[in-house]
Amino acid sequence: NETDLSSLYHQIIDRKEKIKAFNSVEFIFDISFISKDIKYFTGILYYLRPFINVPSKENDTYFQNTYDKRYLTFASVLHQCVYNFWDRIGDLLYVYFDTGLSENKVYFSTVLNNFPIEYKNNKNYILLNELYNDKLKNLLNQRSEIVHYKQIETKHYLGTFQHRDNEPKLSDLENEKLSYPNYFKEHSELTLEGFKITLDLINELPDK
């Protein structure tokens, strides 16, 4: 409604009682910079996509070019950027709601799981929980795989050779690879939606 989210953020959180120490200015700068990173790297994916390797259009070969390598690198980075954004949202909710979590256990998922029972029927909590289950859980699982087990580049480059005799699997890999710009554009939009829902949820708390 033509209200800047940063302004709305300060209007809401300054009226509410914090239960944990919190630097509200540092937070809004941090989440703004993460949001800009998501948009920037997503834009790069759109820029690079016309030039990447598509084995089905290259006689089923994969002589990786520089565009392809950078594209897959930025796709890996974007998983981490989106994770960082939602991790900060978990931190913000932790500051205002009593979850019973120790600080080293605070993640977006754990905060949702341990949310005060009196708010679990709140429409904004329900919206956040649905967003997590329907849209975020899969991405966060993929991010964990990238960080702990296998880079996206390995998945696509090596996977092309590992599954050379499995046409359905090759097609799935290729379609997933081509979908990354649109996928992260959607997630960029979901971060804004999720931030607004989070502010609405905090706004349900009584004023000081």
PDB file of C-alpha atoms in Angstrom:
ATOM      1  CA  ASN A   1       0.000   0.000   0.000  1.00  0.00           C
ATOM      2  CA  GLU A   2       2.739   2.409  -1.048  1.00  0.00           C
ATOM      3  CA  THR A   3       4.462   2.022   2.329  1.00  0.00           C
ATOM      4  CA  ASP A   4       8.188   1.391   2.277  1.00  0.00           C
ATOM      5  CA  LEU A   5       8.933  -1.861   4.104  1.00  0.00           C
ATOM      6  CA  SER A   6      11.821  -0.306   6.030  1.00  0.00           C
ATOM      7  CA  SER A   7       9.526   2.438   7.332  1.00  0.00           C
ATOM      8  CA  LEU A   8       6.835  -0.100   8.214  1.00  0.00           C
ATOM      9  CA  TYR A   9       9.470  -2.179   9.999  1.00  0.00           C
ATOM     10  CA  HIS A  10      10.479   0.698  12.294  1.00  0.00           C
ATOM     11  CA  GLN A  11       6.868   1.763  12.882  1.00  0.00           C
ATOM     12  CA  ILE A  12       6.015  -1.713  14.153  1.00  0.00           C
ATOM     13  CA  ILE A  13       9.046  -2.950  16.062  1.00  0.00           C
ATOM     14  CA  ASP A  14       9.655   0.308  17.927  1.00  0.00           C
ATOM     15  CA  ARG A  15       6.233  -0.079  19.556  1.00  0.00           C
ATOM     16  CA  LYS A  16       6.816  -3.653  20.710  1.00  0.00           C
ATOM     17  CA  GLU A  17       8.674  -5.027  23.718  1.00  0.00           C
ATOM     18  CA  LYS A  18      11.826  -6.985  22.894  1.00  0.00           C
ATOM     19  CA  ILE A  19      12.601 -10.036  24.997  1.00  0.00           C
ATOM     20  CA  LYS A  20      16.162 -10.392  23.629  1.00  0.00           C
ATOM     21  CA  ALA A  21      18.910  -7.886  22.937  1.00  0.00           C
ATOM     22  CA  PHE A  22      18.655  -6.585  19.391  1.00  0.00           C
ATOM     23  CA  ASN A  23      20.158  -3.897  17.140  1.00  0.00           C
ATOM     24  CA  SER A  24      17.197  -2.897  14.980  1.00  0.00           C
ATOM     25  CA  VAL A  25      19.200  -0.599  12.674  1.00  0.00           C
ATOM     26  CA  GLU A  26      21.853  -3.218  11.990  1.00  0.00           C
ATOM     27  CA  PHE A  27      19.147  -5.762  11.229  1.00  0.00           C
ATOM     28  CA  ILE A  28      17.335  -3.681   8.595  1.00  0.00           C
ATOM     29  CA  PHE A  29      20.607  -2.828   6.850  1.00  0.00           C
ATOM     30  CA  ASP A  30      21.621  -6.484   6.878  1.00  0.00           C
ATOM     31  CA  ILE A  31      18.340  -7.794   5.496  1.00  0.00           C
ATOM     32  CA  SER A  32      18.293  -5.041   2.864  1.00  0.00           C
ATOM     33  CA  PHE A  33      21.790  -5.946   1.666  1.00  0.00           C
ATOM     34  CA  ILE A  34      20.897  -9.654   1.518  1.00  0.00           C
ATOM     35  CA  SER A  35      17.766  -8.810  -0.483  1.00  0.00           C
ATOM     36  CA  LYS A  36      19.836  -6.779  -2.949  1.00  0.00           C
ATOM     37  CA  ASP A  37      22.276  -9.689  -3.308  1.00  0.00           C
ATOM     38  CA  ILE A  38      19.416 -12.046  -4.165  1.00  0.00           C
ATOM     39  CA  LYS A  39      18.131  -9.662  -6.843  1.00  0.00           C
ATOM     40  CA  TYR A  40      21.602  -8.996  -8.255  1.00  0.00           C
ATOM     41  CA  PHE A  41      22.662 -12.632  -8.537  1.00  0.00           C
ATOM     42  CA  THR A  42      19.253 -13.593  -9.964  1.00  0.00           C
ATOM     43  CA  GLY A  43      19.727 -10.911 -12.620  1.00  0.00           C
ATOM     44  CA  ILE A  44      23.122 -12.396 -13.473  1.00  0.00           C
ATOM     45  CA  LEU A  45      21.494 -15.807 -13.958  1.00  0.00           C
ATOM     46  CA  TYR A  46      19.050 -14.304 -16.470  1.00  0.00           C
ATOM     47  CA  TYR A  47      21.967 -12.617 -18.237  1.00  0.00           C
ATOM     48  CA  LEU A  48      24.046 -15.808 -18.452  1.00  0.00           C
ATOM     49  CA  ARG A  49      21.318 -18.352 -19.237  1.00  0.00           C
ATOM     50  CA  PRO A  50      21.255 -17.818 -23.055  1.00  0.00           C
ATOM     51  CA  PHE A  51      24.951 -18.723 -23.216  1.00  0.00           C
ATOM     52  CA  ILE A  52      25.193 -21.778 -20.948  1.00  0.00           C
ATOM     53  CA  ASN A  53      25.765 -25.343 -22.097  1.00  0.00           C
ATOM     54  CA  VAL A  54      22.619 -27.308 -22.912  1.00  0.00           C
ATOM     55  CA  PRO A  55      23.847 -30.817 -23.770  1.00  0.00           C
ATOM     56  CA  SER A  56      20.666 -31.835 -25.614  1.00  0.00           C
ATOM     57  CA  LYS A  57      21.347 -28.977 -28.046  1.00  0.00           C
ATOM     58  CA  GLU A  58      25.060 -29.761 -28.310  1.00  0.00           C
ATOM     59  CA  ASN A  59      24.958 -33.331 -29.649  1.00  0.00           C
ATOM     60  CA  ASP A  60      24.778 -34.653 -26.073  1.00  0.00           C
ATOM     61  CA  THR A  61      28.253 -33.283 -25.284  1.00  0.00           C
ATOM     62  CA  TYR A  62      29.234 -31.066 -22.369  1.00  0.00           C
ATOM     63  CA  PHE A  63      32.330 -28.992 -23.086  1.00  0.00           C
ATOM     64  CA  GLN A  64      31.728 -26.508 -20.290  1.00  0.00           C
ATOM     65  CA  ASN A  65      32.145 -22.844 -21.181  1.00  0.00           C
ATOM     66  CA  THR A  66      32.834 -19.938 -18.827  1.00  0.00           C
ATOM     67  CA  TYR A  67      29.215 -18.729 -18.885  1.00  0.00           C
ATOM     68  CA  ASP A  68      28.019 -22.137 -17.746  1.00  0.00           C
ATOM     69  CA  LYS A  69      30.561 -22.307 -14.922  1.00  0.00           C
ATOM     70  CA  ARG A  70      29.666 -18.840 -13.635  1.00  0.00           C
ATOM     71  CA  TYR A  71      25.942 -19.567 -13.957  1.00  0.00           C
ATOM     72  CA  LEU A  72      26.183 -22.657 -11.768  1.00  0.00           C
ATOM     73  CA  THR A  73      28.454 -20.871  -9.287  1.00  0.00           C
ATOM     74  CA  PHE A  74      25.926 -18.067  -8.829  1.00  0.00           C
ATOM     75  CA  ALA A  75      23.088 -20.576  -8.509  1.00  0.00           C
ATOM     76  CA  SER A  76      24.976 -22.134  -5.574  1.00  0.00           C
ATOM     77  CA  VAL A  77      25.565 -18.699  -4.049  1.00  0.00           C
ATOM     78  CA  LEU A  78      21.866 -17.844  -4.343  1.00  0.00           C
ATOM     79  CA  HIS A  79      20.856 -20.827  -2.243  1.00  0.00           C
ATOM     80  CA  GLN A  80      23.032 -19.417   0.525  1.00  0.00           C
ATOM     81  CA  CYS A  81      21.681 -15.874   0.083  1.00  0.00           C
ATOM     82  CA  VAL A  82      18.075 -17.029   0.412  1.00  0.00           C
ATOM     83  CA  TYR A  83      19.035 -19.113   3.443  1.00  0.00           C
ATOM     84  CA  ASN A  84      20.687 -16.049   5.007  1.00  0.00           C
ATOM     85  CA  PHE A  85      17.547 -13.973   4.510  1.00  0.00           C
ATOM     86  CA  TRP A  86      15.268 -16.458   6.239  1.00  0.00           C
ATOM     87  CA  ASP A  87      17.804 -17.075   8.980  1.00  0.00           C
ATOM     88  CA  ARG A  88      17.566 -13.339   9.784  1.00  0.00           C
ATOM     89  CA  ILE A  89      13.760 -13.587   9.813  1.00  0.00           C
ATOM     90  CA  GLY A  90      14.109 -16.357  12.392  1.00  0.00           C
ATOM     91  CA  ASP A  91      16.370 -14.061  14.434  1.00  0.00           C
ATOM     92  CA  LEU A  92      13.795 -11.250  14.291  1.00  0.00           C
ATOM     93  CA  LEU A  93      10.958 -13.485  15.498  1.00  0.00           C
ATOM     94  CA  TYR A  94      13.209 -14.837  18.259  1.00  0.00           C
ATOM     95  CA  VAL A  95      13.674 -11.297  19.584  1.00  0.00           C
ATOM     96  CA  TYR A  96       9.925 -10.761  20.087  1.00  0.00           C
ATOM     97  CA  PHE A  97       8.460 -14.194  20.818  1.00  0.00           C
ATOM     98  CA  ASP A  98       9.358 -16.601  23.612  1.00  0.00           C
ATOM     99  CA  THR A  99      10.383 -19.808  21.845  1.00  0.00           C
ATOM    100  CA  GLY A 100      12.425 -21.301  24.680  1.00  0.00           C
ATOM    101  CA  LEU A 101      15.336 -21.803  22.272  1.00  0.00           C
ATOM    102  CA  SER A 102      18.971 -21.191  23.156  1.00  0.00           C
ATOM    103  CA  GLU A 103      20.648 -18.702  20.817  1.00  0.00           C
ATOM    104  CA  ASN A 104      22.726 -21.343  19.038  1.00  0.00           C
ATOM    105  CA  LYS A 105      19.533 -23.226  18.092  1.00  0.00           C
ATOM    106  CA  VAL A 106      17.808 -20.296  16.405  1.00  0.00           C
ATOM    107  CA  TYR A 107      16.918 -20.930  12.764  1.00  0.00           C
ATOM    108  CA  PHE A 108      13.789 -19.995  10.866  1.00  0.00           C
ATOM    109  CA  SER A 109      12.517 -23.590  11.034  1.00  0.00           C
ATOM    110  CA  THR A 110      13.239 -24.075  14.757  1.00  0.00           C
ATOM    111  CA  VAL A 111      11.604 -20.762  15.639  1.00  0.00           C
ATOM    112  CA  LEU A 112       8.447 -21.777  13.756  1.00  0.00           C
ATOM    113  CA  ASN A 113       8.431 -25.206  15.388  1.00  0.00           C
ATOM    114  CA  ASN A 114       8.836 -23.740  18.881  1.00  0.00           C
ATOM    115  CA  PHE A 115       6.523 -20.769  18.497  1.00  0.00           C
ATOM    116  CA  PRO A 116       4.314 -19.839  21.476  1.00  0.00           C
ATOM    117  CA  ILE A 117       1.198 -21.968  21.315  1.00  0.00           C
ATOM    118  CA  GLU A 118      -1.126 -18.985  21.746  1.00  0.00           C
ATOM    119  CA  TYR A 119       0.006 -17.642  18.352  1.00  0.00           C
ATOM    120  CA  LYS A 120      -0.114 -20.879  16.379  1.00  0.00           C
ATOM    121  CA  ASN A 121      -3.666 -20.193  15.209  1.00  0.00           C
ATOM    122  CA  ASN A 122      -2.795 -16.654  14.184  1.00  0.00           C
ATOM    123  CA  LYS A 123      -3.339 -16.136  10.457  1.00  0.00           C
ATOM    124  CA  ASN A 124       0.141 -14.629   9.973  1.00  0.00           C
ATOM    125  CA  TYR A 125       1.859 -17.523  11.735  1.00  0.00           C
ATOM    126  CA  ILE A 126      -0.146 -19.934   9.579  1.00  0.00           C
ATOM    127  CA  LEU A 127       0.904 -18.041   6.426  1.00  0.00           C
ATOM    128  CA  LEU A 128       4.576 -18.165   7.421  1.00  0.00           C
ATOM    129  CA  ASN A 129       4.363 -21.844   8.259  1.00  0.00           C
ATOM    130  CA  GLU A 130       2.678 -22.607   4.916  1.00  0.00           C
ATOM    131  CA  LEU A 131       5.303 -20.571   3.075  1.00  0.00           C
ATOM    132  CA  TYR A 132       8.042 -22.548   4.804  1.00  0.00           C
ATOM    133  CA  ASN A 133       6.497 -25.948   4.097  1.00  0.00           C
ATOM    134  CA  ASP A 134       5.357 -25.224   0.529  1.00  0.00           C
ATOM    135  CA  LYS A 135       8.237 -23.121  -0.798  1.00  0.00           C
ATOM    136  CA  LEU A 136      11.232 -22.938   1.518  1.00  0.00           C
ATOM    137  CA  LYS A 137      11.851 -26.376   2.949  1.00  0.00           C
ATOM    138  CA  ASN A 138      12.979 -27.826  -0.377  1.00  0.00           C
ATOM    139  CA  LEU A 139      15.345 -24.923  -1.081  1.00  0.00           C
ATOM    140  CA  LEU A 140      16.832 -25.077   2.417  1.00  0.00           C
ATOM    141  CA  ASN A 141      17.403 -28.824   2.022  1.00  0.00           C
ATOM    142  CA  GLN A 142      19.146 -28.152  -1.298  1.00  0.00           C
ATOM    143  CA  ARG A 143      21.284 -25.479   0.364  1.00  0.00           C
ATOM    144  CA  SER A 144      22.323 -27.994   3.042  1.00  0.00           C
ATOM    145  CA  GLU A 145      23.313 -30.459   0.317  1.00  0.00           C
ATOM    146  CA  ILE A 146      25.396 -27.788  -1.444  1.00  0.00           C
ATOM    147  CA  VAL A 147      27.156 -26.664   1.742  1.00  0.00           C
ATOM    148  CA  HIS A 148      27.825 -30.108   3.178  1.00  0.00           C
ATOM    149  CA  TYR A 149      27.935 -32.553   0.281  1.00  0.00           C
ATOM    150  CA  LYS A 150      27.841 -31.478  -3.374  1.00  0.00           C
ATOM    151  CA  GLN A 151      28.052 -28.221  -5.312  1.00  0.00           C
ATOM    152  CA  ILE A 152      25.426 -27.488  -7.978  1.00  0.00           C
ATOM    153  CA  GLU A 153      28.168 -27.496 -10.602  1.00  0.00           C
ATOM    154  CA  THR A 154      29.116 -31.048  -9.634  1.00  0.00           C
ATOM    155  CA  LYS A 155      25.474 -32.082  -9.716  1.00  0.00           C
ATOM    156  CA  HIS A 156      24.980 -30.852 -13.269  1.00  0.00           C
ATOM    157  CA  TYR A 157      28.401 -31.367 -14.841  1.00  0.00           C
ATOM    158  CA  LEU A 158      29.219 -34.783 -13.425  1.00  0.00           C
ATOM    159  CA  GLY A 159      25.549 -35.792 -13.391  1.00  0.00           C
ATOM    160  CA  THR A 160      25.365 -35.352 -17.165  1.00  0.00           C
ATOM    161  CA  PHE A 161      27.959 -38.085 -17.598  1.00  0.00           C
ATOM    162  CA  GLN A 162      26.734 -40.300 -14.769  1.00  0.00           C
ATOM    163  CA  HIS A 163      23.230 -40.411 -16.261  1.00  0.00           C
ATOM    164  CA  ARG A 164      24.168 -40.430 -19.954  1.00  0.00           C
ATOM    165  CA  ASP A 165      22.043 -43.550 -20.514  1.00  0.00           C
ATOM    166  CA  ASN A 166      19.068 -42.271 -18.516  1.00  0.00           C
ATOM    167  CA  GLU A 167      17.158 -39.864 -20.745  1.00  0.00           C
ATOM    168  CA  PRO A 168      14.462 -38.911 -18.177  1.00  0.00           C
ATOM    169  CA  LYS A 169      17.113 -38.076 -15.569  1.00  0.00           C
ATOM    170  CA  LEU A 170      19.128 -36.025 -18.075  1.00  0.00           C
ATOM    171  CA  SER A 171      15.993 -34.136 -19.059  1.00  0.00           C
ATOM    172  CA  ASP A 172      15.176 -33.419 -15.404  1.00  0.00           C
ATOM    173  CA  LEU A 173      18.724 -32.141 -14.796  1.00  0.00           C
ATOM    174  CA  GLU A 174      18.573 -29.896 -17.832  1.00  0.00           C
ATOM    175  CA  ASN A 175      15.155 -28.493 -16.986  1.00  0.00           C
ATOM    176  CA  GLU A 176      16.234 -27.799 -13.418  1.00  0.00           C
ATOM    177  CA  LYS A 177      19.342 -26.021 -14.665  1.00  0.00           C
ATOM    178  CA  LEU A 178      17.366 -23.795 -17.027  1.00  0.00           C
ATOM    179  CA  SER A 179      14.795 -22.993 -14.328  1.00  0.00           C
ATOM    180  CA  TYR A 180      17.191 -21.349 -11.844  1.00  0.00           C
ATOM    181  CA  PRO A 181      16.576 -17.698 -12.844  1.00  0.00           C
ATOM    182  CA  ASN A 182      12.787 -18.052 -12.582  1.00  0.00           C
ATOM    183  CA  TYR A 183      13.128 -20.114  -9.411  1.00  0.00           C
ATOM    184  CA  PHE A 184      15.138 -17.453  -7.638  1.00  0.00           C
ATOM    185  CA  LYS A 185      12.992 -14.636  -8.982  1.00  0.00           C
ATOM    186  CA  GLU A 186      10.086 -16.327  -7.232  1.00  0.00           C
ATOM    187  CA  HIS A 187      12.134 -16.645  -4.050  1.00  0.00           C
ATOM    188  CA  SER A 188      13.123 -12.990  -4.241  1.00  0.00           C
ATOM    189  CA  GLU A 189       9.419 -12.117  -4.282  1.00  0.00           C
ATOM    190  CA  LEU A 190       8.744 -14.562  -1.435  1.00  0.00           C
ATOM    191  CA  THR A 191      11.322 -12.834   0.768  1.00  0.00           C
ATOM    192  CA  LEU A 192       9.386  -9.575   0.495  1.00  0.00           C
ATOM    193  CA  GLU A 193       6.102 -11.353   1.127  1.00  0.00           C
ATOM    194  CA  GLY A 194       7.569 -13.221   4.092  1.00  0.00           C
ATOM    195  CA  PHE A 195       9.080 -10.074   5.600  1.00  0.00           C
ATOM    196  CA  LYS A 196       5.709  -8.317   5.425  1.00  0.00           C
ATOM    197  CA  ILE A 197       3.935 -11.303   7.031  1.00  0.00           C
ATOM    198  CA  THR A 198       6.580 -11.363   9.768  1.00  0.00           C
ATOM    199  CA  LEU A 199       6.005  -7.680  10.519  1.00  0.00           C
ATOM    200  CA  ASP A 200       2.251  -8.277  10.617  1.00  0.00           C
ATOM    201  CA  LEU A 201       2.815 -11.137  13.062  1.00  0.00           C
ATOM    202  CA  ILE A 202       4.977  -8.988  15.346  1.00  0.00           C
ATOM    203  CA  ASN A 203       2.322  -6.286  15.095  1.00  0.00           C
ATOM    204  CA  GLU A 204      -0.109  -8.700  16.766  1.00  0.00           C
ATOM    205  CA  LEU A 205       1.870  -8.294  20.010  1.00  0.00           C
ATOM    206  CA  PRO A 206       0.622  -5.717  22.540  1.00  0.00           C
ATOM    207  CA  ASP A 207       2.275  -2.298  22.419  1.00  0.00           C
ATOM    208  CA  LYS A 208       4.689  -1.313  25.157  1.00  0.00           C
TER     209      LYS A 208
END
